[in-house]
Coordinates of C-alpha atoms in Angstrom, one line a residue:
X1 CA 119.0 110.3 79.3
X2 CA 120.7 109.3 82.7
X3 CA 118.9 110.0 85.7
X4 CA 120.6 109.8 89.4
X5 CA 118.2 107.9 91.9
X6 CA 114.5 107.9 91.6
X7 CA 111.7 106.6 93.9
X8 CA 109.4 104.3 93.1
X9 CA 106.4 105.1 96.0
X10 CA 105.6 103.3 99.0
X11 CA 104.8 99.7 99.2
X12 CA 103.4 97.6 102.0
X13 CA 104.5 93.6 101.5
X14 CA 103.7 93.5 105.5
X15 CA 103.3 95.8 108.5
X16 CA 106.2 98.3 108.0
X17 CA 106.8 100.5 104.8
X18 CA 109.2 100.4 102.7
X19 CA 110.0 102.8 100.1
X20 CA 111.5 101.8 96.6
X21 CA 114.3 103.1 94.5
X22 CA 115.4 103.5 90.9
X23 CA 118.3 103.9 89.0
X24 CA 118.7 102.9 85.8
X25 CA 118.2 99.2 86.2
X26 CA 119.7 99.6 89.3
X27 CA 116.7 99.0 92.4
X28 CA 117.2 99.2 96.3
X29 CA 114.2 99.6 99.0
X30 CA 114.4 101.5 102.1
X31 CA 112.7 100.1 105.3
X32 CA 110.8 103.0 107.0
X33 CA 111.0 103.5 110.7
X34 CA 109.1 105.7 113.2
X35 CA 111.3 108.1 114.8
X36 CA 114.2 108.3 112.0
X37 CA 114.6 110.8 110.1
X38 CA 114.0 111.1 106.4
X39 CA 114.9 113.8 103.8
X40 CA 116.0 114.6 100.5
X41 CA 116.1 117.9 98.0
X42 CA 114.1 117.4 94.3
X43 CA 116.6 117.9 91.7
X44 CA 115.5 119.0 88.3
X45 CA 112.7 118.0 86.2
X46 CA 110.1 115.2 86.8
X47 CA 109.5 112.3 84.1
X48 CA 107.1 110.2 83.5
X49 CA 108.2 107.2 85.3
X50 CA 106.9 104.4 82.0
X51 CA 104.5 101.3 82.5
X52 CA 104.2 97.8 83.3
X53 CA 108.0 98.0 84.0
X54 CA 108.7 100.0 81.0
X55 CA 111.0 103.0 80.7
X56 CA 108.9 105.8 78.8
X57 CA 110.7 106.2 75.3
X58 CA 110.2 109.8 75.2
X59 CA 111.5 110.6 78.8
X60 CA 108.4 113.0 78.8
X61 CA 108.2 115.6 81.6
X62 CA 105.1 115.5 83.4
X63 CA 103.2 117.7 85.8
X64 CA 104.3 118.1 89.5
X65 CA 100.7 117.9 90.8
X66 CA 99.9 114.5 88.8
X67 CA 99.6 111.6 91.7
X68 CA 100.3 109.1 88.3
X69 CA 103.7 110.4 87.0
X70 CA 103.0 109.1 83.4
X71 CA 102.4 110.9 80.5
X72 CA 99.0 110.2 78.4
X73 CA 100.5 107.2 76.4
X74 CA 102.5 105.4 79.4
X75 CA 99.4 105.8 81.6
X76 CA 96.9 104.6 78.8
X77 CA 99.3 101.8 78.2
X78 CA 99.1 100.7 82.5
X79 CA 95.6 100.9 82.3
X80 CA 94.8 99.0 80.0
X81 CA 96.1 96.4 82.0
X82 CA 95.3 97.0 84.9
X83 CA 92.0 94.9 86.8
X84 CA 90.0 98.4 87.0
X85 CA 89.8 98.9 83.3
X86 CA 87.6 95.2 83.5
X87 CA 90.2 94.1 80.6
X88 CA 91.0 91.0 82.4
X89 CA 87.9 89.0 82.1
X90 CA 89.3 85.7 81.8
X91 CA 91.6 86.1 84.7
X92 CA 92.1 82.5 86.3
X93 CA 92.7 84.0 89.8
X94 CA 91.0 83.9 92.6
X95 CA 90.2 87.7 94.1
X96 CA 88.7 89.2 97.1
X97 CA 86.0 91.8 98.3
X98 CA 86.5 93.4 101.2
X99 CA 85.0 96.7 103.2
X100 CA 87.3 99.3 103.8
X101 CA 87.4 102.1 106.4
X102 CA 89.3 105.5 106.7
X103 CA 87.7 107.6 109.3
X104 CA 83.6 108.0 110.6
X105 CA 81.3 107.6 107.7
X106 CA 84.0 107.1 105.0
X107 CA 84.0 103.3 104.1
X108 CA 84.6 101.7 100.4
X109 CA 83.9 98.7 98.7
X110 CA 86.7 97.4 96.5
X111 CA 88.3 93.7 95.6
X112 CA 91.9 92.6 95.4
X113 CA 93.9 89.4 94.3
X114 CA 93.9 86.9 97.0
X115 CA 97.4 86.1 96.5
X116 CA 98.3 90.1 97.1
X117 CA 96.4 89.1 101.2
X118 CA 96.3 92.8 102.9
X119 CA 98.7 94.6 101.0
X120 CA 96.3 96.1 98.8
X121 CA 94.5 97.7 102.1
X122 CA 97.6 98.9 103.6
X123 CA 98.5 100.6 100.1
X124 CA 95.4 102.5 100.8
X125 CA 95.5 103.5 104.1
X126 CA 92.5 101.7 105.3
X127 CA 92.4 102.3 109.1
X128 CA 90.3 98.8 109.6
X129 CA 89.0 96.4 107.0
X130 CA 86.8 93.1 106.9
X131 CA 86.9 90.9 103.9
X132 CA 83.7 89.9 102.8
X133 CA 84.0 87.0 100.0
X134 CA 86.1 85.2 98.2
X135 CA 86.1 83.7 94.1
X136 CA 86.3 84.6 90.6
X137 CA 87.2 87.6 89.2
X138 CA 83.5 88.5 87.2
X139 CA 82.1 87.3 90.9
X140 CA 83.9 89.4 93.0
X141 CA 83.5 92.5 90.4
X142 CA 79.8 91.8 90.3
X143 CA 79.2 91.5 94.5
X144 CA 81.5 95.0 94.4
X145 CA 78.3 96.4 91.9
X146 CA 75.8 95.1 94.6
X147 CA 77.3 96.4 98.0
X148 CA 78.0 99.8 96.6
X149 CA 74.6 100.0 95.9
X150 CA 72.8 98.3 98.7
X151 CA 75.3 99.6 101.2
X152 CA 75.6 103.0 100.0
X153 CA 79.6 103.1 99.6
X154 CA 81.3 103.6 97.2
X155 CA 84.4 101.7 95.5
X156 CA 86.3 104.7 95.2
X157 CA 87.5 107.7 97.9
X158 CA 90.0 110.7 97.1
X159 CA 93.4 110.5 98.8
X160 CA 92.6 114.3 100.1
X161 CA 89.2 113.2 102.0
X162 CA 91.1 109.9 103.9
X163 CA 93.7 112.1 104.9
X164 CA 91.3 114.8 106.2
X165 CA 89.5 112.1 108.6
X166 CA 93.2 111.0 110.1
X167 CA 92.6 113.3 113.1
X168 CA 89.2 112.7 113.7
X169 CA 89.5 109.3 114.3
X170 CA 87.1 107.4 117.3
X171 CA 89.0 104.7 119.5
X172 CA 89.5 101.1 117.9
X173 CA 86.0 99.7 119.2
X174 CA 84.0 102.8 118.4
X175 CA 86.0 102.4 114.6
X176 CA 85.6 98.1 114.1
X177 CA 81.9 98.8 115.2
X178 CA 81.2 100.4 111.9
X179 CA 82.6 97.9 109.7
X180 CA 80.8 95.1 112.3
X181 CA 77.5 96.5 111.3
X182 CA 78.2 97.3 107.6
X183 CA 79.6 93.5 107.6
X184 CA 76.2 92.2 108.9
X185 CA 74.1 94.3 106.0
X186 CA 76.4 92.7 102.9
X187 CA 76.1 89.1 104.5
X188 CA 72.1 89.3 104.6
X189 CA 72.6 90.2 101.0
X190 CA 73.2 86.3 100.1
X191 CA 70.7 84.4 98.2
X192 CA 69.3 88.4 97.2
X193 CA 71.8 89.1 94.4
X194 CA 75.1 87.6 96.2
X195 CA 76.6 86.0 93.3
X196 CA 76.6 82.0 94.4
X197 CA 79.9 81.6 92.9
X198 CA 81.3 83.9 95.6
X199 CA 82.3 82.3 99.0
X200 CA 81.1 84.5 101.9
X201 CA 84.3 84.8 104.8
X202 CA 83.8 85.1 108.1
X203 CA 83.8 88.5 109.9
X204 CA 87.4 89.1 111.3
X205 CA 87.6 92.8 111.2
X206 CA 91.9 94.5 111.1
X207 CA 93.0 97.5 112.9
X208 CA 95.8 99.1 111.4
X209 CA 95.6 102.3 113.4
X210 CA 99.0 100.7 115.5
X211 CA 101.3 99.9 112.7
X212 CA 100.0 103.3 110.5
X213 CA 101.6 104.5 113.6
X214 CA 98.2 106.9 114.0
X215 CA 97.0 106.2 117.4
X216 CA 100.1 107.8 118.7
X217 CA 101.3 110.4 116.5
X218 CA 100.3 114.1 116.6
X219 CA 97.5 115.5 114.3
X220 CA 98.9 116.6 110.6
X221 CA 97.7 119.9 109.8
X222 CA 99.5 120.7 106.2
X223 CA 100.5 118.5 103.4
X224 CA 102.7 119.1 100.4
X225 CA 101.0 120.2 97.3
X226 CA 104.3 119.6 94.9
X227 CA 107.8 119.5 94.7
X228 CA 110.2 121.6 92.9
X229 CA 113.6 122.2 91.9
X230 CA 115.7 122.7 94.6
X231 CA 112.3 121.8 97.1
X232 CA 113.4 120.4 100.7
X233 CA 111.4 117.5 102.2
X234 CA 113.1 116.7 105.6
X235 CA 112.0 115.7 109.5
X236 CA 111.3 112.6 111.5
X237 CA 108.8 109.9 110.5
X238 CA 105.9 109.6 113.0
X239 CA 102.9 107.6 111.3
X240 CA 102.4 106.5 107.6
X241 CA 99.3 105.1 105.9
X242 CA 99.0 104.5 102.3
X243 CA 101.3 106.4 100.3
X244 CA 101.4 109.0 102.9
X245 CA 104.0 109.8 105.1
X246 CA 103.9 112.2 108.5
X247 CA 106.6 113.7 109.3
X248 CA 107.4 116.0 112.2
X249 CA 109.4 119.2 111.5
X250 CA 111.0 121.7 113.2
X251 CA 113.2 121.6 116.2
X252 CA 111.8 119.1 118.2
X253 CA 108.4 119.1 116.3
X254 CA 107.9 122.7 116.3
X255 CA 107.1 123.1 112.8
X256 CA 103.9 120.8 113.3
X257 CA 103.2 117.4 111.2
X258 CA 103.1 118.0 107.5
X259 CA 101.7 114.6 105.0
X260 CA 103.7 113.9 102.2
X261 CA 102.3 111.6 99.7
X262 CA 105.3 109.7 97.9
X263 CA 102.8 109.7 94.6
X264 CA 104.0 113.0 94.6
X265 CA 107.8 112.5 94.5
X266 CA 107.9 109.6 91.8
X267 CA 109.6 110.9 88.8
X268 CA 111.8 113.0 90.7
X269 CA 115.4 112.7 91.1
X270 CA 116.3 113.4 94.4
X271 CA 119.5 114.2 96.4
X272 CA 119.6 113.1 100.1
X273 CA 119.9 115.2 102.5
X274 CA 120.5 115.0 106.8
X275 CA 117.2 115.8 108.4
X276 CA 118.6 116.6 111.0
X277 CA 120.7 120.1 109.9
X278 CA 118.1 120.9 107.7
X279 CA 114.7 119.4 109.9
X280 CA 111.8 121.8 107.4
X281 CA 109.6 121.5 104.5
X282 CA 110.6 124.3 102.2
X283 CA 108.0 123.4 98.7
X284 CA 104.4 124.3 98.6
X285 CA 101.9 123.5 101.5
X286 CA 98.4 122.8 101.4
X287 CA 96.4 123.6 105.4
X288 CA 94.5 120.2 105.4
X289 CA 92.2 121.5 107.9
X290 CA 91.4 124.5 106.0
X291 CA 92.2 124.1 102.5
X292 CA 94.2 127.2 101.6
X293 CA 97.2 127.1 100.0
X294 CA 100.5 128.3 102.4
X295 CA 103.8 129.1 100.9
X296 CA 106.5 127.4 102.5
X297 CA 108.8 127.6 99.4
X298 CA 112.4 128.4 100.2

């Protein structure tokens, strides 16, 4: 089955994003810039986009609402090789824990390869993070277990809730402070279930509010629920974090700031198009601030 170009989601090797592309065994990546414009038409079906660098044998169409893009046997077949599923226990790496923040109140707990550095938090969209300790794999997995509960965070928070704190966001101090303090709970934790064979590291809390581009882009109010055949997705890039792009439609912004997570648009084929003639969102919204479902289809 041939397929014209397909994206491969957002990545963040440093501070700008970049977005990937498939064709066959064909691969480019796009460098993302603030102020440019961005768009492309859905063409088609969407298909599972395989695993572990596998094309899915059966091509299987999947569901445009599904942030994974695989169907059940690809995505049991990532998983179960993935460091979540805690089917790597004899991993010789070296990992690392780290305290993540989105917006007031919403902070996680989570670990990721040393080798990987900050990536893994930019992939996220953590507005500002502190890493906490570094060592084994079993370590790091077991300190995660103890912060969530003597912190009260949790290791995992919903795309939908980070992106519904973006426009609520304090300034930077107000921000750091909260991961300052949650910092200062964790480290008393040593020698009171702080796994010896994890190195604590010292406090040096990251802002990424300046290179998500958020401390200086307008407020997103709608976000796109799915695409479809046929389904425009065009205006100018003005803030990403995580998987999530803003972009401002309309003439000259007009049309507001609507999110667009690129988990969304894996699987796709899509057709470019010039955001400039055709500057609109024309596929399903979703009214962030409210919840309700808007049309915006054609």
């Amino acid at each position: 089955m041939a397929f014209g170009w397909r994206c491969t989601g957002v990545a963040w090797p440093g501070d700008v994003p970049r977005l990937g592309w498939s064709k066959g065994p064909e691969r480019r990546v796009s460098t993302l810039a603030y102020g440019v414009g961005l768009g492309f038409r859905a063409v088609g079906e969407r298909h599972c986009v395989g695993a572990r660098g596998n094309v899915c044998p059966l091509g299987a169409v999947v569901p445009v609402r599904s942030t994974g893009a695989r169907c059940p046997e690809c995505a049991r077949l990532d998983r179960a090789h993935s460091v979540a599923a805690d089917t790597l226990l004899d991993d010789p790496r070296t990992y690392r824990v780290y305290l993540a923040w989105f917006g007031p109140g919403l902070v996680k707990v989570g670990i990721t390869r040393e080798e990987r550095g900050a990536a893994r938090l930019r992939e996220q969209g953590a507005v500002v993070f502190s890493w906490l300790g570094r060592g084994p794999l079993m370590a790091a997995r077991r300190t995660e277990e103890v912060l969530r509960a003597a912190l009260g965070v949790p290791d995992r928070i919903p795309y939908a809730r980070k992106r519904g704190v973006r426009g609520q966001l304090p300034e930077k101090e107000e921000r750091l402070a909260e991961v300052v303090t949650l910092y200062g709970r964790a480290a008393e934790l040593e020698g009171r279930g702080w796994p010896e064979s994890l190195e604590r590291l010292p406090l040096d809390v990251v802002d990424h509010g300046g290179i998500f581009g958020l401390d200086r882009a307008p407020h997103a109010t709608r976000s796109v629920r799915e695409l479809v055949d046929g389904g425009v997705v065009a205006g100018e890039l003005v803030a990403a974090a995580g998987p999530d792009l803003h972009l401002a439609v309309g003439k000259g912004g007009s049309g507001g700031v609507v999110v667009l997570d690129t988990r969304l648009i894996t699987g796709w084929e899509l057709a470019a198009v010039d955001p400039a003639a055709a500057n609109d969102v024309r596929v399903p919204l979703i009214d962030i601030a409210g919840g309700g479902v808007q049309g915006g289809l054609f």
